[in-house]
Short mmCIF file of C-alpha atoms and ligand atoms in Angstrom, two decimals:
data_model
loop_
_atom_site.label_atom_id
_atom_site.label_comp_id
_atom_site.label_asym_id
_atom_site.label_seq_id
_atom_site.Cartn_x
_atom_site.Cartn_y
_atom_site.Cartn_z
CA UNK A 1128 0.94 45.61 2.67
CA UNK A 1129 0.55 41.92 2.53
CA UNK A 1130 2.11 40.56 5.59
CA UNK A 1131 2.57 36.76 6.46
CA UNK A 1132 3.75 35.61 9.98
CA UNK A 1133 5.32 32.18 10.14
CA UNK A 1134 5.24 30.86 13.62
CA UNK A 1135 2.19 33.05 14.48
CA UNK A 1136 0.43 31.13 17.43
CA UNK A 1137 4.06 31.44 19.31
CA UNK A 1138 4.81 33.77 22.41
CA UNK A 1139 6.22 36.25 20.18
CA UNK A 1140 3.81 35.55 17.05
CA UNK A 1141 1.03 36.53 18.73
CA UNK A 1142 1.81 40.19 19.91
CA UNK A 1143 3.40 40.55 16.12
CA UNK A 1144 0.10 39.88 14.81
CA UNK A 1145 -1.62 42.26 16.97
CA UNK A 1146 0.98 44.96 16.30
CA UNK A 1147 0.57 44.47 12.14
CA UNK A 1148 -3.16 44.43 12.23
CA UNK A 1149 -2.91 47.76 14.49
CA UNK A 1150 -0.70 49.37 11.75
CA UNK A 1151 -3.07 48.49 9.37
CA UNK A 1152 -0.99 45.78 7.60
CA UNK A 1153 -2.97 42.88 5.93
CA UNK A 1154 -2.41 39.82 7.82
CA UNK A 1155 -1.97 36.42 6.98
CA UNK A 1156 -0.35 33.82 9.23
CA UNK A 1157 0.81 30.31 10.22
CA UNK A 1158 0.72 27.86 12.80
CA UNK A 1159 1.84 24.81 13.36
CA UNK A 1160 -1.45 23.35 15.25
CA UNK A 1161 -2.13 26.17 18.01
CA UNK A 1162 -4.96 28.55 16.50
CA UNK A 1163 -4.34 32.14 15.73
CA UNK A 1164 -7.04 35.05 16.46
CA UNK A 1165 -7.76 36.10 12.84
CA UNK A 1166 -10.46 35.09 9.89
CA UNK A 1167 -9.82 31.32 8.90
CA UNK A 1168 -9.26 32.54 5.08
CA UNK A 1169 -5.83 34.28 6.72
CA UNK A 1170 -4.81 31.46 8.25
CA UNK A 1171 -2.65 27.88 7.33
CA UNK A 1172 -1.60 25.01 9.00
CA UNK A 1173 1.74 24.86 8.06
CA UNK A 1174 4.77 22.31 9.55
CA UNK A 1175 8.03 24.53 7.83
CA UNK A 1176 9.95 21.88 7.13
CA UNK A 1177 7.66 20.29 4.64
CA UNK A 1178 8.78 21.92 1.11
CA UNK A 1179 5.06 21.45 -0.20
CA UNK A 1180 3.47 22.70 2.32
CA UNK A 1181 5.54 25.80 2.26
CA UNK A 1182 5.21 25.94 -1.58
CA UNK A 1183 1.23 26.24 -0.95
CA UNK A 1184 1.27 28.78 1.42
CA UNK A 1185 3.45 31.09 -0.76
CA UNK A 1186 1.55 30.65 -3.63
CA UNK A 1187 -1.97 31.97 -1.80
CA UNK A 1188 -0.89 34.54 -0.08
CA UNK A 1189 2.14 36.10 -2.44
CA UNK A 1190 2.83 38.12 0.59
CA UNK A 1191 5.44 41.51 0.67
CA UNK A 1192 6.58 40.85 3.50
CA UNK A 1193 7.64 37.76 5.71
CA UNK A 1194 8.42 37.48 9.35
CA UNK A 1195 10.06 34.18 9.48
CA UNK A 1196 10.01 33.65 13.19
CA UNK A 1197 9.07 29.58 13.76
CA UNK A 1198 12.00 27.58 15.41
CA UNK A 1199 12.98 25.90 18.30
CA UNK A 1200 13.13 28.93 20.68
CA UNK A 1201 14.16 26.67 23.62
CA UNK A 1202 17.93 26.79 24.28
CA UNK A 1203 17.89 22.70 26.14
CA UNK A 1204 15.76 21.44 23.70
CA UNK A 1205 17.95 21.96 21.15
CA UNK A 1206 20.88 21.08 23.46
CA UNK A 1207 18.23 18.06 23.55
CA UNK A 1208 18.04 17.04 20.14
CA UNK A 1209 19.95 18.70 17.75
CA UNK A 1210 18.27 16.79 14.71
CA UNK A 1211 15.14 18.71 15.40
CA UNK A 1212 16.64 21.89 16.06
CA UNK A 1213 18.49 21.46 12.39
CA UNK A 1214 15.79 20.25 11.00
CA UNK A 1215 13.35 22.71 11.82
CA UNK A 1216 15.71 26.11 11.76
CA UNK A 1217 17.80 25.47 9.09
CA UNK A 1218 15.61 22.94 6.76
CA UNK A 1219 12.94 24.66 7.69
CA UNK A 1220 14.28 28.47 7.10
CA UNK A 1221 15.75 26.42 3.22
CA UNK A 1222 12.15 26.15 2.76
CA UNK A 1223 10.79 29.28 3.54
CA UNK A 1224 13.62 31.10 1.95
CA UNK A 1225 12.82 29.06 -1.47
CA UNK A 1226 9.18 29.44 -1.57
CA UNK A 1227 9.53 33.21 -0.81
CA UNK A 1228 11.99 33.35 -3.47
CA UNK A 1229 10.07 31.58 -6.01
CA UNK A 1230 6.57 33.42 -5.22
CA UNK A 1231 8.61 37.08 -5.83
CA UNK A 1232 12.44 38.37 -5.78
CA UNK A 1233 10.97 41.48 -4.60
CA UNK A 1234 9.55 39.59 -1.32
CA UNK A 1235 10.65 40.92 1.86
CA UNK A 1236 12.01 38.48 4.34
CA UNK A 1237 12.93 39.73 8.42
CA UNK A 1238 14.19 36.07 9.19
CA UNK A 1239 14.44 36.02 13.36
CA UNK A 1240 17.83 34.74 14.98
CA UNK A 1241 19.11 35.58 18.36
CA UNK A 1242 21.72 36.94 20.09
CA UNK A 1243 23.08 33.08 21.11
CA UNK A 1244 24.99 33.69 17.26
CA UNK A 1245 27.74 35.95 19.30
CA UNK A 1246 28.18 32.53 21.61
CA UNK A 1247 31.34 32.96 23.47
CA UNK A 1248 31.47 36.65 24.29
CA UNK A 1249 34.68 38.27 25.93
CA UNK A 1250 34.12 40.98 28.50
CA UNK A 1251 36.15 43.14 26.01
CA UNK A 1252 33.12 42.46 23.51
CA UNK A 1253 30.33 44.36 25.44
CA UNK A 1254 28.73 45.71 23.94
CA UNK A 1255 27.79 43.91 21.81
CA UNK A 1256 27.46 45.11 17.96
CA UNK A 1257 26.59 43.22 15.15
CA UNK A 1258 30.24 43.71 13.89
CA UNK A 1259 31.11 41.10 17.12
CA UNK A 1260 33.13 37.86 16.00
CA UNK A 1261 30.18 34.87 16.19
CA UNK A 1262 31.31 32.35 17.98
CA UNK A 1263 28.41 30.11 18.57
CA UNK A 1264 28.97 27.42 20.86
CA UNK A 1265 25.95 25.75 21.52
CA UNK A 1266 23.10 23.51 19.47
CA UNK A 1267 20.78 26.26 19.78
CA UNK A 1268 22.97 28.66 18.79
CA UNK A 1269 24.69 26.73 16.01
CA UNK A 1270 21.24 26.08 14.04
CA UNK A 1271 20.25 30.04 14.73
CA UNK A 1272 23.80 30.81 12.70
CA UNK A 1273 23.03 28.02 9.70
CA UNK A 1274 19.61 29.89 9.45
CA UNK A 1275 21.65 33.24 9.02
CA UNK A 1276 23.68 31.69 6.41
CA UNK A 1277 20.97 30.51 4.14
CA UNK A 1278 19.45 34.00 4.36
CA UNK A 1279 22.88 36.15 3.54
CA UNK A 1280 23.31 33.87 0.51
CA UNK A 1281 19.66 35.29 -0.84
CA UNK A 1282 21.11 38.55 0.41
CA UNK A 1283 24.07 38.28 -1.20
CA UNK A 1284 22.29 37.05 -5.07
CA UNK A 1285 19.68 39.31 -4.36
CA UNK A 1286 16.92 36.94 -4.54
CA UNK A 1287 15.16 38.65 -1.76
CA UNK A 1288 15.19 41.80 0.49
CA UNK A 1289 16.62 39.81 3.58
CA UNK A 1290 16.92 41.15 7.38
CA UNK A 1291 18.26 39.26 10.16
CA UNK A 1292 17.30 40.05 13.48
CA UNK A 1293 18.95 39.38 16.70
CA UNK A 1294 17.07 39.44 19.89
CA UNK A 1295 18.59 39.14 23.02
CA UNK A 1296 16.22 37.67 25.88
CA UNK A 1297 12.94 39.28 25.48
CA UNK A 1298 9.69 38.71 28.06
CA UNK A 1299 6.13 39.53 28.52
CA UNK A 1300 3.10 37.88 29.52
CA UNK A 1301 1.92 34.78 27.57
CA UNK A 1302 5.50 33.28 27.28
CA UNK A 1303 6.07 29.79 28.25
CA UNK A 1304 6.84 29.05 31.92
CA UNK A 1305 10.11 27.47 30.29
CA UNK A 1306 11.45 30.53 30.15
CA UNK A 1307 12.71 32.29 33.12
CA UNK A 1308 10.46 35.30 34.11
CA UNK A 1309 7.41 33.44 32.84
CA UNK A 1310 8.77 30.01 35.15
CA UNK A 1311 9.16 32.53 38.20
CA UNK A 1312 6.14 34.35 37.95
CA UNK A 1313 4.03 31.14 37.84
CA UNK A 1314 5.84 29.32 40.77
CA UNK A 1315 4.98 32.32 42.69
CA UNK A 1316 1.71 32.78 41.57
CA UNK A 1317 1.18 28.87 42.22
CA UNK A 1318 2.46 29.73 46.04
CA UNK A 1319 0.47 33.29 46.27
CA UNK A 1320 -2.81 30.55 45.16
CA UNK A 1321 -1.85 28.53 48.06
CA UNK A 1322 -1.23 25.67 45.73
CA UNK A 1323 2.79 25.11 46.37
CA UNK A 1324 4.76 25.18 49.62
CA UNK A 1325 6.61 29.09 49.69
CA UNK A 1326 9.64 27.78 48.23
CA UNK A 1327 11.06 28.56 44.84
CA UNK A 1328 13.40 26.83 42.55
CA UNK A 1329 16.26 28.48 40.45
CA UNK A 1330 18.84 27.69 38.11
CA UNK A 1331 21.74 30.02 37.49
CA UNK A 1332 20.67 33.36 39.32
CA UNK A 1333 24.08 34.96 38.09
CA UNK A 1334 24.02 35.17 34.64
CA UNK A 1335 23.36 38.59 33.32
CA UNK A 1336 21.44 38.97 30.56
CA UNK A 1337 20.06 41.50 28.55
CA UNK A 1338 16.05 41.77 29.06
CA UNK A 1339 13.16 43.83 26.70
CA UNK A 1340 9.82 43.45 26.79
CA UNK A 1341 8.01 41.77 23.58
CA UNK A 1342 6.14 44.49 22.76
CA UNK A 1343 8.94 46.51 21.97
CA UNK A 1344 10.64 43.88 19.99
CA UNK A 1345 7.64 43.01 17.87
CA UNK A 1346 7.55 46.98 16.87
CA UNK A 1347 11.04 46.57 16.10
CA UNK A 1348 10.22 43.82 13.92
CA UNK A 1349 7.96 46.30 11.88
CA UNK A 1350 9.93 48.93 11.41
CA UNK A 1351 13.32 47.19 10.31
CA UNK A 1352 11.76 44.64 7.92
CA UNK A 1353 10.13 47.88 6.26
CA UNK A 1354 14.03 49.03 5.13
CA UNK A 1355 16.17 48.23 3.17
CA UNK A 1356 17.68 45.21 5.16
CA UNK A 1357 20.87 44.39 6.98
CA UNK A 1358 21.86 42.55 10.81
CA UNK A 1359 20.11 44.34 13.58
CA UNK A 1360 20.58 44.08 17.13
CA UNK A 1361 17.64 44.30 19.21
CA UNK A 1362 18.23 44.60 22.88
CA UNK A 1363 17.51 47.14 26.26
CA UNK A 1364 21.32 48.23 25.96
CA UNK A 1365 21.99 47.01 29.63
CA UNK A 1366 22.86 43.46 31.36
CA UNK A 1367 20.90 42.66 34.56
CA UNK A 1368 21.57 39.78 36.74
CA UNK A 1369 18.62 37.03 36.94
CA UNK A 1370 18.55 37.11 40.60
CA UNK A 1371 17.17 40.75 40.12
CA UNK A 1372 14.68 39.19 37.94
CA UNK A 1373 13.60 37.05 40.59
CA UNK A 1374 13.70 40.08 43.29
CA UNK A 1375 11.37 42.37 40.90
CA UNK A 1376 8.85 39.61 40.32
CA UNK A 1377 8.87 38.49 44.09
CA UNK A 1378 8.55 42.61 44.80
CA UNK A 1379 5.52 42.75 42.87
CA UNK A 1380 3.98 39.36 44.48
CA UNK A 1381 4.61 40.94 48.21
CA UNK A 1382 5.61 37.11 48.99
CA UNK A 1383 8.35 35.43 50.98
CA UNK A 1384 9.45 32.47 49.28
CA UNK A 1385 12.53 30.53 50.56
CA UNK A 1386 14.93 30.35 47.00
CA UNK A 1387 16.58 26.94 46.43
CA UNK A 1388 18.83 26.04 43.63
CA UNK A 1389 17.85 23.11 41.68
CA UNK A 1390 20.76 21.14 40.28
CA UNK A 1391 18.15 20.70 37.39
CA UNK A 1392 17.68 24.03 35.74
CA UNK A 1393 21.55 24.65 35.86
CA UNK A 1394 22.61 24.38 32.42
CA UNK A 1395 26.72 23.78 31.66
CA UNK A 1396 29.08 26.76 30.82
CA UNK A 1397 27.55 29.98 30.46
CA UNK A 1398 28.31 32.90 28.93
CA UNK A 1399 28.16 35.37 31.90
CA UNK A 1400 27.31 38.55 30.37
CA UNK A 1401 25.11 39.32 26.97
CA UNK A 1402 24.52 42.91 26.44
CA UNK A 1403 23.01 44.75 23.48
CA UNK A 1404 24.63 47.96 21.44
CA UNK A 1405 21.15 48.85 19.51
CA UNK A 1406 22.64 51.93 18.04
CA UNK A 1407 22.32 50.36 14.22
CA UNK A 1408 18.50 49.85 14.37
CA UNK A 1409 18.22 53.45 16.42
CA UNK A 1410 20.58 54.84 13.40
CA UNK A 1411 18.29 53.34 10.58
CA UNK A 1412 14.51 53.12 11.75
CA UNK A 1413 14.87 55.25 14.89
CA UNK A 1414 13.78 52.49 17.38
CA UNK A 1415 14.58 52.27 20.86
CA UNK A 1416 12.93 50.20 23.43
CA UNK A 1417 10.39 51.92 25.44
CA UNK A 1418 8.73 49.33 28.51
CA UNK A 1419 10.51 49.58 31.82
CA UNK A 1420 11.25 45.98 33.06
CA UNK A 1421 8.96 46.79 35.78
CA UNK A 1422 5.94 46.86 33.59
CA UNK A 1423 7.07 43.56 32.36
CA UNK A 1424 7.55 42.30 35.35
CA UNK A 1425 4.06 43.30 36.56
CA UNK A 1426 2.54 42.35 33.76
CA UNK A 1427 3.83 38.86 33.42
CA UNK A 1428 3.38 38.26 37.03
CA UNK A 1429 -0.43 39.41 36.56
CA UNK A 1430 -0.81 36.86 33.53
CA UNK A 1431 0.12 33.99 35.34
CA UNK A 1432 -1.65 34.91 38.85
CA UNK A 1433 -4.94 35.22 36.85
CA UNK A 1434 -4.18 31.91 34.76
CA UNK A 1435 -3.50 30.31 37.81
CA UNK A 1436 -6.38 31.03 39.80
CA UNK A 1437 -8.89 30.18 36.66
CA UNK A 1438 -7.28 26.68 35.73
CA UNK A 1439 -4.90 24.44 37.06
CA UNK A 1440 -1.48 25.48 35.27
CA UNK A 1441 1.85 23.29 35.25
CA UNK A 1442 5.08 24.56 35.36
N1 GDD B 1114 14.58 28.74 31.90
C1 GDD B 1114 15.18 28.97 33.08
N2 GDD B 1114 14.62 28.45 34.25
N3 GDD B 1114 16.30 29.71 33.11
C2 GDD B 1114 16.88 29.95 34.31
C3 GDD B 1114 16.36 29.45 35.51
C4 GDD B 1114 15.18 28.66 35.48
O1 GDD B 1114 14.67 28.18 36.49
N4 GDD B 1114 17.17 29.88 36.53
C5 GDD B 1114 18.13 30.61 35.98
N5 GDD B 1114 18.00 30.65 34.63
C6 GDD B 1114 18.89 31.35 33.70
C7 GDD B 1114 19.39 30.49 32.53
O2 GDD B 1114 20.48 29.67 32.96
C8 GDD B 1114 19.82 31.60 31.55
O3 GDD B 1114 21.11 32.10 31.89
C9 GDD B 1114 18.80 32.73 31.83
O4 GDD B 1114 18.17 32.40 33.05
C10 GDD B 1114 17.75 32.92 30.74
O5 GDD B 1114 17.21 31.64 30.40
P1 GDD B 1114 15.94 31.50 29.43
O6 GDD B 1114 14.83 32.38 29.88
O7 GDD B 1114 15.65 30.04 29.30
O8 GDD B 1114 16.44 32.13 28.04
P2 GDD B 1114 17.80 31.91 27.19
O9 GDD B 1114 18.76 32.99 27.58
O10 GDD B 1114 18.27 30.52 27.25
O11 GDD B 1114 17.29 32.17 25.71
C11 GDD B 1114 16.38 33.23 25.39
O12 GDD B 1114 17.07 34.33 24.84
C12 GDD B 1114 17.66 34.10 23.55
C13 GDD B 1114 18.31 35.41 23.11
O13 GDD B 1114 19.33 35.77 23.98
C14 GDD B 1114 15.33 32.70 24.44
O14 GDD B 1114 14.30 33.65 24.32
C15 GDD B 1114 15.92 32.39 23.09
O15 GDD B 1114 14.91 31.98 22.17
C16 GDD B 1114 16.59 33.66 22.57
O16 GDD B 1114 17.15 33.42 21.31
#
């Protein structure tokens, strides 16, 4: 099975490529400029949202299967610039779509969304299935949903075999410190280092969201783009509020930190609560997550207390 990762040197790019080369898969993959742990005849440079590039890559590696997962990943940033985040999740999904479709009909495309699509969520929607209304409501989530679109219409003619997944917030160690377990763990691993004051800055600590670890979603990745395609939730099936977050990570650091809200990291209206139904991909491939958050947790605290205490990291 010829497998190609787009977006490979990214948080979640990485632990896919692990997970493929573990099942055996052959393994090519992409990068923007970061480099990628594999044989340099398996790996391109590739921007997505240049149409030649995209055209080369497809035509070396005539892969089976793609895992389309390069994008802005970064809710503000595409609040930020919205050109960008068009540009590079819905230009560049047009291009990957087109090259994959032009290399083989018969190509194999998991293109990854996100749960933002279901945007304004009613209390009366959780939980949430893919049948929910989409009501996206931010840039992030808009450019996720113009992705989707471009992929159902190669659904729909079938030019490809095309599955959309939608994770909901998913963590582990290695994920930027933008994000908010990873942006925790290393302001408390900066303060268990002795190199900030015990005090810890927070956005919104009552938002619940629903949390899995990466290396459940990257298996999920496996087994649904190995069907016969479709919309798939991928989620733990539960909301927790970030302030528990916070408490599990400050658990495992045995600190005491004084929490402060920073007017900063609050972001405007948010939905309050995002839970997962993942009874479709359970029904079809049989998955279900499997790491507790407290392994996460752990785990992600551990990365960033080691990185911290080898180099000097920024938040
Ligand atoms: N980043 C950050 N930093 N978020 C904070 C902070 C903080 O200091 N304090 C509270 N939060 C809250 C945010 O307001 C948000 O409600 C929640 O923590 C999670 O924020 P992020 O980790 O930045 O993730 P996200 O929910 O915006 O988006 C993630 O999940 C999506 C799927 O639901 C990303 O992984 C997206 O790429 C993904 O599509």
């Amino acid at each position: 099975m010829r497998a190609l990762v787009i977006g490979a040197a990214g948080f979640v790019g990485r632990f896919l490529v692990q997970h493929l080369l573990e099942q055996g898969d052959e393994v090519f993959a992409t990068t923007l400029r970061e480099p990628i742990e594999l044989p340099q005849e398996r790996t391109f440079a590739l921007d997505i949202t240049s149409a030649a590039s995209a055209a080369e890559v497809f035509e070396q590696v005539r892969p089976d299967v793609v895992y389309h997962l390069a994008g802005i990943s970064f809710v503000p940033e595409a609040e930020a610039d919205f050109d960008k985040a068009l540009q590079v999740n819905v230009g560049g999904t047009a291009n990957v779509l087109r090259h994959a479709h032009l290399v083989s009909r018969r190509t194999a495309v998991l293109f990854v969304s996100s749960a933002e699509v279901y945007g304004q969520v009613e209390p009366s929607d959780l939980p949430i299935r893919e049948s929910t209304p989409l009501r996206p409501a931010n840039n992030y989530s808009l450019s996720k949903r113009m992705g989707e679109l471009l992929v159902e219409r190669y659904a729909r003619q079938n030019a490809l075999t095309c599955t959309i997944v939608r994770p909901f917030n998913h963590i582990g160690p290695g994920q930027s410190s933008r994000f908010v377990a990873s942006n925790f763990a290393l302001q408390l691993a900066r303060i268990a280092h002795g190199k900030a004051p015990p005090v810890l800055q927070v956005g919104n600590l009552e938002a619940r969201r629903d949390f899995s670890d990466v290396r459940d979603i990257v298996r999920a990745y496996r087994m649904l783009a190995h069907q016969e395609g479709g919309v798939f939730n991928l989620g733990s099936g539960q909301s927790r509020p970030i302030h528990s977050l916070l408490d599990g990570l400050i658990r495992v650091s045995g600190l005491k930190v004084r929490i402060e809200q920073d007017p900063a990291r609050m972001r405007g209206p948010e939905v309050p609560e995002l839970y997962a139904s993942f009874d479709r991909a359970e029904s079809v491939v049989g998955w279900r997550p499997q790491v507790p958050i407290e392994q996460s947790l752990s785990d992600i605290y551990r990365y960033w207390h080691e990185r911290v205490g080898a180099e000097s990291a920024t938040i």
